[in-house]
Amino acid sequence: MHETSLSEPPAQDAAHRPIDPAILYFGTPVVLLSTRNEDGTPNLAPFSSVFWLGRRAVLGIGARSATARNLLRTGECVLNLPSDDLVSAVDRLALTTAADPVPPTKARRGYRHVRDKFGRAGFGATPSETVAPPRVTECPVHMEALVRAAHPVAEDDPAARGGVIAFEAEVTRVHVTDALRLPGTADRIDPDAWRPLIMSFQQFYGLGPRLRPSTLATIDEELYR
């Protein structure tokens, strides 16, 4: 057997080649995060930098966004998960921000200030039970949550420092429609009934082909660097 010396260059892999993509969104669920603005009005922000570890959700949020300020100030939110049939309503929230004035980085990408995000998308607001921000009535999954920690991201990178915060949120209550409950059980989700909306490289997908063009995809990927 041939042993490769540490000084030898790696063997050429004919199936792969190095690239330098501006974004690494290989497919994650879309979440509509509802929070409370400083004046008490509800804010609604679509994002897909999220994953779950047990009862905790980890949320990647732009540090200069209104949503990040709301989370730091109130420590409360609702993770509303839209199904794929809500794609058009979700897309109406693209390139909008509650921040006024619009942060320069978002202004370069074409964002504009919208005060009433619920109205912009055509969503109803349902009161939550354990937190102040409302739930999105039309979403089949609601996760009320409390922020337990906030971690700055990429502090070792001078170019990225201060740009993103990873929030650790404890899910305090979950609401789902009856259509998503596994028959014969009290607390289980039927994965065959759940049709999440997925964001992959700025495009919307369900559990199948692309659903429709995404307004967010009008942003040049290089502006995410």
PDB file of C-alpha atoms in Angstrom:
ATOM      1  CA  MET A   1       0.000   0.000   0.000  1.00  0.00           C
ATOM      2  CA  HIS A   2       1.305   3.409  -0.966  1.00  0.00           C
ATOM      3  CA  GLU A   3       1.678   5.824   1.951  1.00  0.00           C
ATOM      4  CA  THR A   4       1.331   9.506   1.080  1.00  0.00           C
ATOM      5  CA  SER A   5       3.983  11.767   2.533  1.00  0.00           C
ATOM      6  CA  LEU A   6       2.807  14.942   4.256  1.00  0.00           C
ATOM      7  CA  SER A   7       5.011  16.861   1.837  1.00  0.00           C
ATOM      8  CA  GLU A   8       3.300  15.418  -1.226  1.00  0.00           C
ATOM      9  CA  PRO A   9       0.466  17.386  -2.821  1.00  0.00           C
ATOM     10  CA  PRO A  10      -2.995  15.807  -2.443  1.00  0.00           C
ATOM     11  CA  ALA A  11      -4.188  13.563  -5.258  1.00  0.00           C
ATOM     12  CA  GLN A  12      -6.372  15.318  -7.825  1.00  0.00           C
ATOM     13  CA  ASP A  13     -10.085  14.587  -7.295  1.00  0.00           C
ATOM     14  CA  ALA A  14     -11.648  14.449 -10.736  1.00  0.00           C
ATOM     15  CA  ALA A  15     -15.173  14.756  -9.272  1.00  0.00           C
ATOM     16  CA  HIS A  16     -14.646  17.905  -7.197  1.00  0.00           C
ATOM     17  CA  ARG A  17     -12.976  21.274  -7.603  1.00  0.00           C
ATOM     18  CA  PRO A  18     -12.483  24.166  -5.170  1.00  0.00           C
ATOM     19  CA  ILE A  19     -14.910  27.084  -5.472  1.00  0.00           C
ATOM     20  CA  ASP A  20     -15.536  30.213  -3.391  1.00  0.00           C
ATOM     21  CA  PRO A  21     -19.318  30.741  -3.135  1.00  0.00           C
ATOM     22  CA  ALA A  22     -20.520  33.990  -1.550  1.00  0.00           C
ATOM     23  CA  ILE A  23     -23.278  32.202   0.372  1.00  0.00           C
ATOM     24  CA  LEU A  24     -23.606  28.661   1.729  1.00  0.00           C
ATOM     25  CA  TYR A  25     -27.372  28.173   1.893  1.00  0.00           C
ATOM     26  CA  PHE A  26     -27.665  24.551   0.812  1.00  0.00           C
ATOM     27  CA  GLY A  27     -31.262  24.288   1.987  1.00  0.00           C
ATOM     28  CA  THR A  28     -32.845  25.236   5.310  1.00  0.00           C
ATOM     29  CA  PRO A  29     -36.448  25.872   6.407  1.00  0.00           C
ATOM     30  CA  VAL A  30     -37.893  29.365   6.090  1.00  0.00           C
ATOM     31  CA  VAL A  31     -38.957  30.881   9.419  1.00  0.00           C
ATOM     32  CA  LEU A  32     -41.051  34.007   9.945  1.00  0.00           C
ATOM     33  CA  LEU A  33     -39.711  35.411  13.206  1.00  0.00           C
ATOM     34  CA  SER A  34     -42.143  37.656  15.033  1.00  0.00           C
ATOM     35  CA  THR A  35     -40.839  40.070  17.655  1.00  0.00           C
ATOM     36  CA  ARG A  36     -41.995  43.305  19.307  1.00  0.00           C
ATOM     37  CA  ASN A  37     -40.666  46.679  18.179  1.00  0.00           C
ATOM     38  CA  GLU A  38     -39.736  49.322  20.742  1.00  0.00           C
ATOM     39  CA  ASP A  39     -43.088  51.076  20.233  1.00  0.00           C
ATOM     40  CA  GLY A  40     -44.966  47.827  20.899  1.00  0.00           C
ATOM     41  CA  THR A  41     -45.915  47.089  17.300  1.00  0.00           C
ATOM     42  CA  PRO A  42     -45.202  43.584  15.938  1.00  0.00           C
ATOM     43  CA  ASN A  43     -42.334  42.935  13.573  1.00  0.00           C
ATOM     44  CA  LEU A  44     -42.068  39.990  11.191  1.00  0.00           C
ATOM     45  CA  ALA A  45     -38.802  38.908   9.571  1.00  0.00           C
ATOM     46  CA  PRO A  46     -38.268  35.998   7.158  1.00  0.00           C
ATOM     47  CA  PHE A  47     -34.967  34.165   7.539  1.00  0.00           C
ATOM     48  CA  SER A  48     -33.547  30.671   7.121  1.00  0.00           C
ATOM     49  CA  SER A  49     -30.409  30.622   9.271  1.00  0.00           C
ATOM     50  CA  VAL A  50     -31.897  28.329  11.902  1.00  0.00           C
ATOM     51  CA  PHE A  51     -31.473  24.880  13.369  1.00  0.00           C
ATOM     52  CA  TRP A  52     -32.723  23.033  16.426  1.00  0.00           C
ATOM     53  CA  LEU A  53     -30.901  21.197  19.215  1.00  0.00           C
ATOM     54  CA  GLY A  54     -33.399  19.533  21.494  1.00  0.00           C
ATOM     55  CA  ARG A  55     -35.721  22.260  22.813  1.00  0.00           C
ATOM     56  CA  ARG A  56     -33.348  25.044  21.759  1.00  0.00           C
ATOM     57  CA  ALA A  57     -33.341  26.872  18.453  1.00  0.00           C
ATOM     58  CA  VAL A  58     -30.205  28.605  17.190  1.00  0.00           C
ATOM     59  CA  LEU A  59     -30.982  31.687  15.104  1.00  0.00           C
ATOM     60  CA  GLY A  60     -28.460  33.552  12.955  1.00  0.00           C
ATOM     61  CA  ILE A  61     -29.559  37.205  12.680  1.00  0.00           C
ATOM     62  CA  GLY A  62     -27.889  40.300  11.251  1.00  0.00           C
ATOM     63  CA  ALA A  63     -26.639  42.264  14.243  1.00  0.00           C
ATOM     64  CA  ARG A  64     -27.791  45.628  12.863  1.00  0.00           C
ATOM     65  CA  SER A  65     -31.343  44.494  12.047  1.00  0.00           C
ATOM     66  CA  ALA A  66     -34.492  45.565  13.871  1.00  0.00           C
ATOM     67  CA  THR A  67     -35.105  41.906  14.703  1.00  0.00           C
ATOM     68  CA  ALA A  68     -31.761  41.562  16.477  1.00  0.00           C
ATOM     69  CA  ARG A  69     -32.410  44.725  18.482  1.00  0.00           C
ATOM     70  CA  ASN A  70     -35.849  43.427  19.441  1.00  0.00           C
ATOM     71  CA  LEU A  71     -34.454  40.068  20.560  1.00  0.00           C
ATOM     72  CA  LEU A  72     -31.730  41.704  22.645  1.00  0.00           C
ATOM     73  CA  ARG A  73     -34.190  44.127  24.239  1.00  0.00           C
ATOM     74  CA  THR A  74     -37.171  41.824  24.933  1.00  0.00           C
ATOM     75  CA  GLY A  75     -35.737  38.297  24.872  1.00  0.00           C
ATOM     76  CA  GLU A  76     -38.920  36.986  23.248  1.00  0.00           C
ATOM     77  CA  CYS A  77     -40.007  35.764  19.829  1.00  0.00           C
ATOM     78  CA  VAL A  78     -42.166  33.336  17.891  1.00  0.00           C
ATOM     79  CA  LEU A  79     -40.783  31.064  15.197  1.00  0.00           C
ATOM     80  CA  ASN A  80     -43.584  30.722  12.665  1.00  0.00           C
ATOM     81  CA  LEU A  81     -42.974  27.980  10.087  1.00  0.00           C
ATOM     82  CA  PRO A  82     -44.809  28.543   6.790  1.00  0.00           C
ATOM     83  CA  SER A  83     -45.882  25.646   4.575  1.00  0.00           C
ATOM     84  CA  ASP A  84     -44.948  25.720   0.910  1.00  0.00           C
ATOM     85  CA  ASP A  85     -48.392  26.984  -0.146  1.00  0.00           C
ATOM     86  CA  LEU A  86     -47.637  30.296   1.634  1.00  0.00           C
ATOM     87  CA  VAL A  87     -44.660  31.030  -0.623  1.00  0.00           C
ATOM     88  CA  SER A  88     -46.219  34.077  -2.329  1.00  0.00           C
ATOM     89  CA  ALA A  89     -47.107  35.722   0.986  1.00  0.00           C
ATOM     90  CA  VAL A  90     -43.621  35.057   2.349  1.00  0.00           C
ATOM     91  CA  ASP A  91     -42.038  36.525  -0.770  1.00  0.00           C
ATOM     92  CA  ARG A  92     -43.900  39.792  -0.213  1.00  0.00           C
ATOM     93  CA  LEU A  93     -41.694  40.287   2.852  1.00  0.00           C
ATOM     94  CA  ALA A  94     -38.482  39.990   0.853  1.00  0.00           C
ATOM     95  CA  LEU A  95     -36.334  43.137   0.694  1.00  0.00           C
ATOM     96  CA  THR A  96     -38.293  44.805   3.516  1.00  0.00           C
ATOM     97  CA  THR A  97     -37.056  45.888   6.926  1.00  0.00           C
ATOM     98  CA  ALA A  98     -38.554  47.439  10.028  1.00  0.00           C
ATOM     99  CA  ALA A  99     -35.343  49.407  10.549  1.00  0.00           C
ATOM    100  CA  ASP A 100     -35.706  53.129   9.846  1.00  0.00           C
ATOM    101  CA  PRO A 101     -33.424  54.362   8.460  1.00  0.00           C
ATOM    102  CA  VAL A 102     -32.529  51.291   6.422  1.00  0.00           C
ATOM    103  CA  PRO A 103     -29.016  50.045   7.354  1.00  0.00           C
ATOM    104  CA  PRO A 104     -26.476  50.802   4.592  1.00  0.00           C
ATOM    105  CA  THR A 105     -25.728  47.124   3.945  1.00  0.00           C
ATOM    106  CA  LYS A 106     -29.417  46.439   3.351  1.00  0.00           C
ATOM    107  CA  ALA A 107     -29.909  49.608   1.343  1.00  0.00           C
ATOM    108  CA  ARG A 108     -27.190  48.414  -1.048  1.00  0.00           C
ATOM    109  CA  ARG A 109     -29.176  45.230  -1.559  1.00  0.00           C
ATOM    110  CA  GLY A 110     -32.405  47.064  -2.342  1.00  0.00           C
ATOM    111  CA  TYR A 111     -34.243  46.827   0.988  1.00  0.00           C
ATOM    112  CA  ARG A 112     -36.921  49.384   1.916  1.00  0.00           C
ATOM    113  CA  HIS A 113     -38.590  50.274   5.195  1.00  0.00           C
ATOM    114  CA  VAL A 114     -41.999  48.695   5.848  1.00  0.00           C
ATOM    115  CA  ARG A 115     -43.669  49.366   9.170  1.00  0.00           C
ATOM    116  CA  ASP A 116     -46.549  46.852   8.996  1.00  0.00           C
ATOM    117  CA  LYS A 117     -44.979  43.529   8.000  1.00  0.00           C
ATOM    118  CA  PHE A 118     -48.078  41.499   8.860  1.00  0.00           C
ATOM    119  CA  GLY A 119     -50.190  43.727   6.636  1.00  0.00           C
ATOM    120  CA  ARG A 120     -47.593  43.666   3.866  1.00  0.00           C
ATOM    121  CA  ALA A 121     -47.750  39.860   3.695  1.00  0.00           C
ATOM    122  CA  GLY A 122     -51.506  39.681   4.276  1.00  0.00           C
ATOM    123  CA  PHE A 123     -51.091  37.667   7.470  1.00  0.00           C
ATOM    124  CA  GLY A 124     -53.295  37.675  10.541  1.00  0.00           C
ATOM    125  CA  ALA A 125     -51.891  37.991  14.077  1.00  0.00           C
ATOM    126  CA  THR A 126     -52.883  35.503  16.784  1.00  0.00           C
ATOM    127  CA  PRO A 127     -51.979  36.234  20.432  1.00  0.00           C
ATOM    128  CA  SER A 128     -49.274  34.041  21.930  1.00  0.00           C
ATOM    129  CA  GLU A 129     -49.584  32.276  25.285  1.00  0.00           C
ATOM    130  CA  THR A 130     -46.096  32.514  26.819  1.00  0.00           C
ATOM    131  CA  VAL A 131     -44.512  35.509  25.036  1.00  0.00           C
ATOM    132  CA  ALA A 132     -45.653  38.952  23.898  1.00  0.00           C
ATOM    133  CA  PRO A 133     -45.031  38.795  20.103  1.00  0.00           C
ATOM    134  CA  PRO A 134     -48.011  37.479  18.143  1.00  0.00           C
ATOM    135  CA  ARG A 135     -48.121  34.325  16.054  1.00  0.00           C
ATOM    136  CA  VAL A 136     -48.741  34.261  12.287  1.00  0.00           C
ATOM    137  CA  THR A 137     -52.253  32.865  12.018  1.00  0.00           C
ATOM    138  CA  GLU A 138     -51.768  31.251   8.617  1.00  0.00           C
ATOM    139  CA  CYS A 139     -48.574  29.341   9.482  1.00  0.00           C
ATOM    140  CA  PRO A 140     -49.288  25.724  10.478  1.00  0.00           C
ATOM    141  CA  VAL A 141     -46.474  25.684  13.067  1.00  0.00           C
ATOM    142  CA  HIS A 142     -45.822  28.244  15.820  1.00  0.00           C
ATOM    143  CA  MET A 143     -42.952  27.979  18.300  1.00  0.00           C
ATOM    144  CA  GLU A 144     -42.993  30.513  21.113  1.00  0.00           C
ATOM    145  CA  ALA A 145     -39.487  31.029  22.498  1.00  0.00           C
ATOM    146  CA  LEU A 146     -37.358  32.899  25.040  1.00  0.00           C
ATOM    147  CA  VAL A 147     -33.825  34.043  24.244  1.00  0.00           C
ATOM    148  CA  ARG A 148     -31.387  32.405  26.644  1.00  0.00           C
ATOM    149  CA  ALA A 149     -28.081  33.553  25.151  1.00  0.00           C
ATOM    150  CA  ALA A 150     -26.629  35.707  22.384  1.00  0.00           C
ATOM    151  CA  HIS A 151     -23.276  34.911  20.824  1.00  0.00           C
ATOM    152  CA  PRO A 152     -21.355  37.196  18.436  1.00  0.00           C
ATOM    153  CA  VAL A 153     -20.275  35.371  15.288  1.00  0.00           C
ATOM    154  CA  ALA A 154     -16.942  35.653  13.440  1.00  0.00           C
ATOM    155  CA  GLU A 155     -15.291  37.836  16.063  1.00  0.00           C
ATOM    156  CA  ASP A 156     -11.920  36.617  14.777  1.00  0.00           C
ATOM    157  CA  ASP A 157     -12.591  38.052  11.288  1.00  0.00           C
ATOM    158  CA  PRO A 158     -12.073  41.837  11.088  1.00  0.00           C
ATOM    159  CA  ALA A 159     -14.216  42.051   7.946  1.00  0.00           C
ATOM    160  CA  ALA A 160     -17.182  40.208   9.488  1.00  0.00           C
ATOM    161  CA  ARG A 161     -16.871  41.193  13.142  1.00  0.00           C
ATOM    162  CA  GLY A 162     -20.059  42.653  14.590  1.00  0.00           C
ATOM    163  CA  GLY A 163     -22.206  41.622  11.644  1.00  0.00           C
ATOM    164  CA  VAL A 164     -24.070  38.556  12.916  1.00  0.00           C
ATOM    165  CA  ILE A 165     -25.402  37.328  16.244  1.00  0.00           C
ATOM    166  CA  ALA A 166     -26.319  33.710  16.997  1.00  0.00           C
ATOM    167  CA  PHE A 167     -29.265  33.656  19.394  1.00  0.00           C
ATOM    168  CA  GLU A 168     -30.024  30.607  21.494  1.00  0.00           C
ATOM    169  CA  ALA A 169     -33.773  30.454  22.115  1.00  0.00           C
ATOM    170  CA  GLU A 170     -35.656  28.014  24.330  1.00  0.00           C
ATOM    171  CA  VAL A 171     -38.949  26.855  22.810  1.00  0.00           C
ATOM    172  CA  THR A 172     -41.614  27.368  25.474  1.00  0.00           C
ATOM    173  CA  ARG A 173     -44.735  26.317  23.558  1.00  0.00           C
ATOM    174  CA  VAL A 174     -45.491  24.668  20.222  1.00  0.00           C
ATOM    175  CA  HIS A 175     -48.781  25.086  18.340  1.00  0.00           C
ATOM    176  CA  VAL A 176     -49.670  23.066  15.225  1.00  0.00           C
ATOM    177  CA  THR A 177     -52.773  22.596  13.132  1.00  0.00           C
ATOM    178  CA  ASP A 178     -54.665  19.334  13.563  1.00  0.00           C
ATOM    179  CA  ALA A 179     -53.769  18.423   9.977  1.00  0.00           C
ATOM    180  CA  LEU A 180     -50.120  18.045  11.036  1.00  0.00           C
ATOM    181  CA  ARG A 181     -50.722  15.762  14.014  1.00  0.00           C
ATOM    182  CA  LEU A 182     -49.859  12.109  13.591  1.00  0.00           C
ATOM    183  CA  PRO A 183     -53.118  10.138  13.877  1.00  0.00           C
ATOM    184  CA  GLY A 184     -53.464   8.275  17.155  1.00  0.00           C
ATOM    185  CA  THR A 185     -50.902  10.406  18.982  1.00  0.00           C
ATOM    186  CA  ALA A 186     -51.119  13.517  21.135  1.00  0.00           C
ATOM    187  CA  ASP A 187     -47.769  15.215  20.551  1.00  0.00           C
ATOM    188  CA  ARG A 188     -46.231  13.921  17.333  1.00  0.00           C
ATOM    189  CA  ILE A 189     -45.976  15.582  13.919  1.00  0.00           C
ATOM    190  CA  ASP A 190     -46.856  13.568  10.830  1.00  0.00           C
ATOM    191  CA  PRO A 191     -43.860  14.127   8.509  1.00  0.00           C
ATOM    192  CA  ASP A 192     -45.946  12.997   5.537  1.00  0.00           C
ATOM    193  CA  ALA A 193     -48.374  15.845   6.222  1.00  0.00           C
ATOM    194  CA  TRP A 194     -45.752  18.567   6.814  1.00  0.00           C
ATOM    195  CA  ARG A 195     -44.725  20.493   3.723  1.00  0.00           C
ATOM    196  CA  PRO A 196     -42.066  23.032   4.813  1.00  0.00           C
ATOM    197  CA  LEU A 197     -40.958  25.972   2.722  1.00  0.00           C
ATOM    198  CA  ILE A 198     -37.225  25.644   2.013  1.00  0.00           C
ATOM    199  CA  MET A 199     -34.704  28.327   1.031  1.00  0.00           C
ATOM    200  CA  SER A 200     -31.780  27.072  -1.036  1.00  0.00           C
ATOM    201  CA  PHE A 201     -29.325  29.561  -2.558  1.00  0.00           C
ATOM    202  CA  GLN A 202     -31.927  32.383  -2.468  1.00  0.00           C
ATOM    203  CA  GLN A 203     -34.623  30.273  -4.140  1.00  0.00           C
ATOM    204  CA  PHE A 204     -37.825  28.786  -2.723  1.00  0.00           C
ATOM    205  CA  TYR A 205     -38.392  25.046  -2.748  1.00  0.00           C
ATOM    206  CA  GLY A 206     -40.754  22.591  -1.174  1.00  0.00           C
ATOM    207  CA  LEU A 207     -40.100  18.880  -0.986  1.00  0.00           C
ATOM    208  CA  GLY A 208     -39.735  18.816  -4.745  1.00  0.00           C
ATOM    209  CA  PRO A 209     -38.963  21.178  -7.673  1.00  0.00           C
ATOM    210  CA  ARG A 210     -38.597  24.928  -7.244  1.00  0.00           C
ATOM    211  CA  LEU A 211     -41.948  26.531  -6.451  1.00  0.00           C
ATOM    212  CA  ARG A 212     -41.524  29.972  -8.012  1.00  0.00           C
ATOM    213  CA  PRO A 213     -38.878  32.671  -8.620  1.00  0.00           C
ATOM    214  CA  SER A 214     -37.740  34.415  -5.446  1.00  0.00           C
ATOM    215  CA  THR A 215     -37.586  38.201  -5.116  1.00  0.00           C
ATOM    216  CA  LEU A 216     -34.618  37.756  -2.760  1.00  0.00           C
ATOM    217  CA  ALA A 217     -32.661  36.255  -5.649  1.00  0.00           C
ATOM    218  CA  THR A 218     -32.499  39.698  -7.291  1.00  0.00           C
ATOM    219  CA  ILE A 219     -29.659  40.458  -4.859  1.00  0.00           C
ATOM    220  CA  ASP A 220     -26.206  39.790  -6.260  1.00  0.00           C
ATOM    221  CA  GLU A 221     -24.741  36.971  -4.175  1.00  0.00           C
ATOM    222  CA  GLU A 222     -21.446  38.864  -3.929  1.00  0.00           C
ATOM    223  CA  LEU A 223     -23.157  41.501  -1.759  1.00  0.00           C
ATOM    224  CA  TYR A 224     -23.339  38.908   1.025  1.00  0.00           C
ATOM    225  CA  ARG A 225     -19.570  38.897   1.477  1.00  0.00           C
TER     226      ARG A 225
END
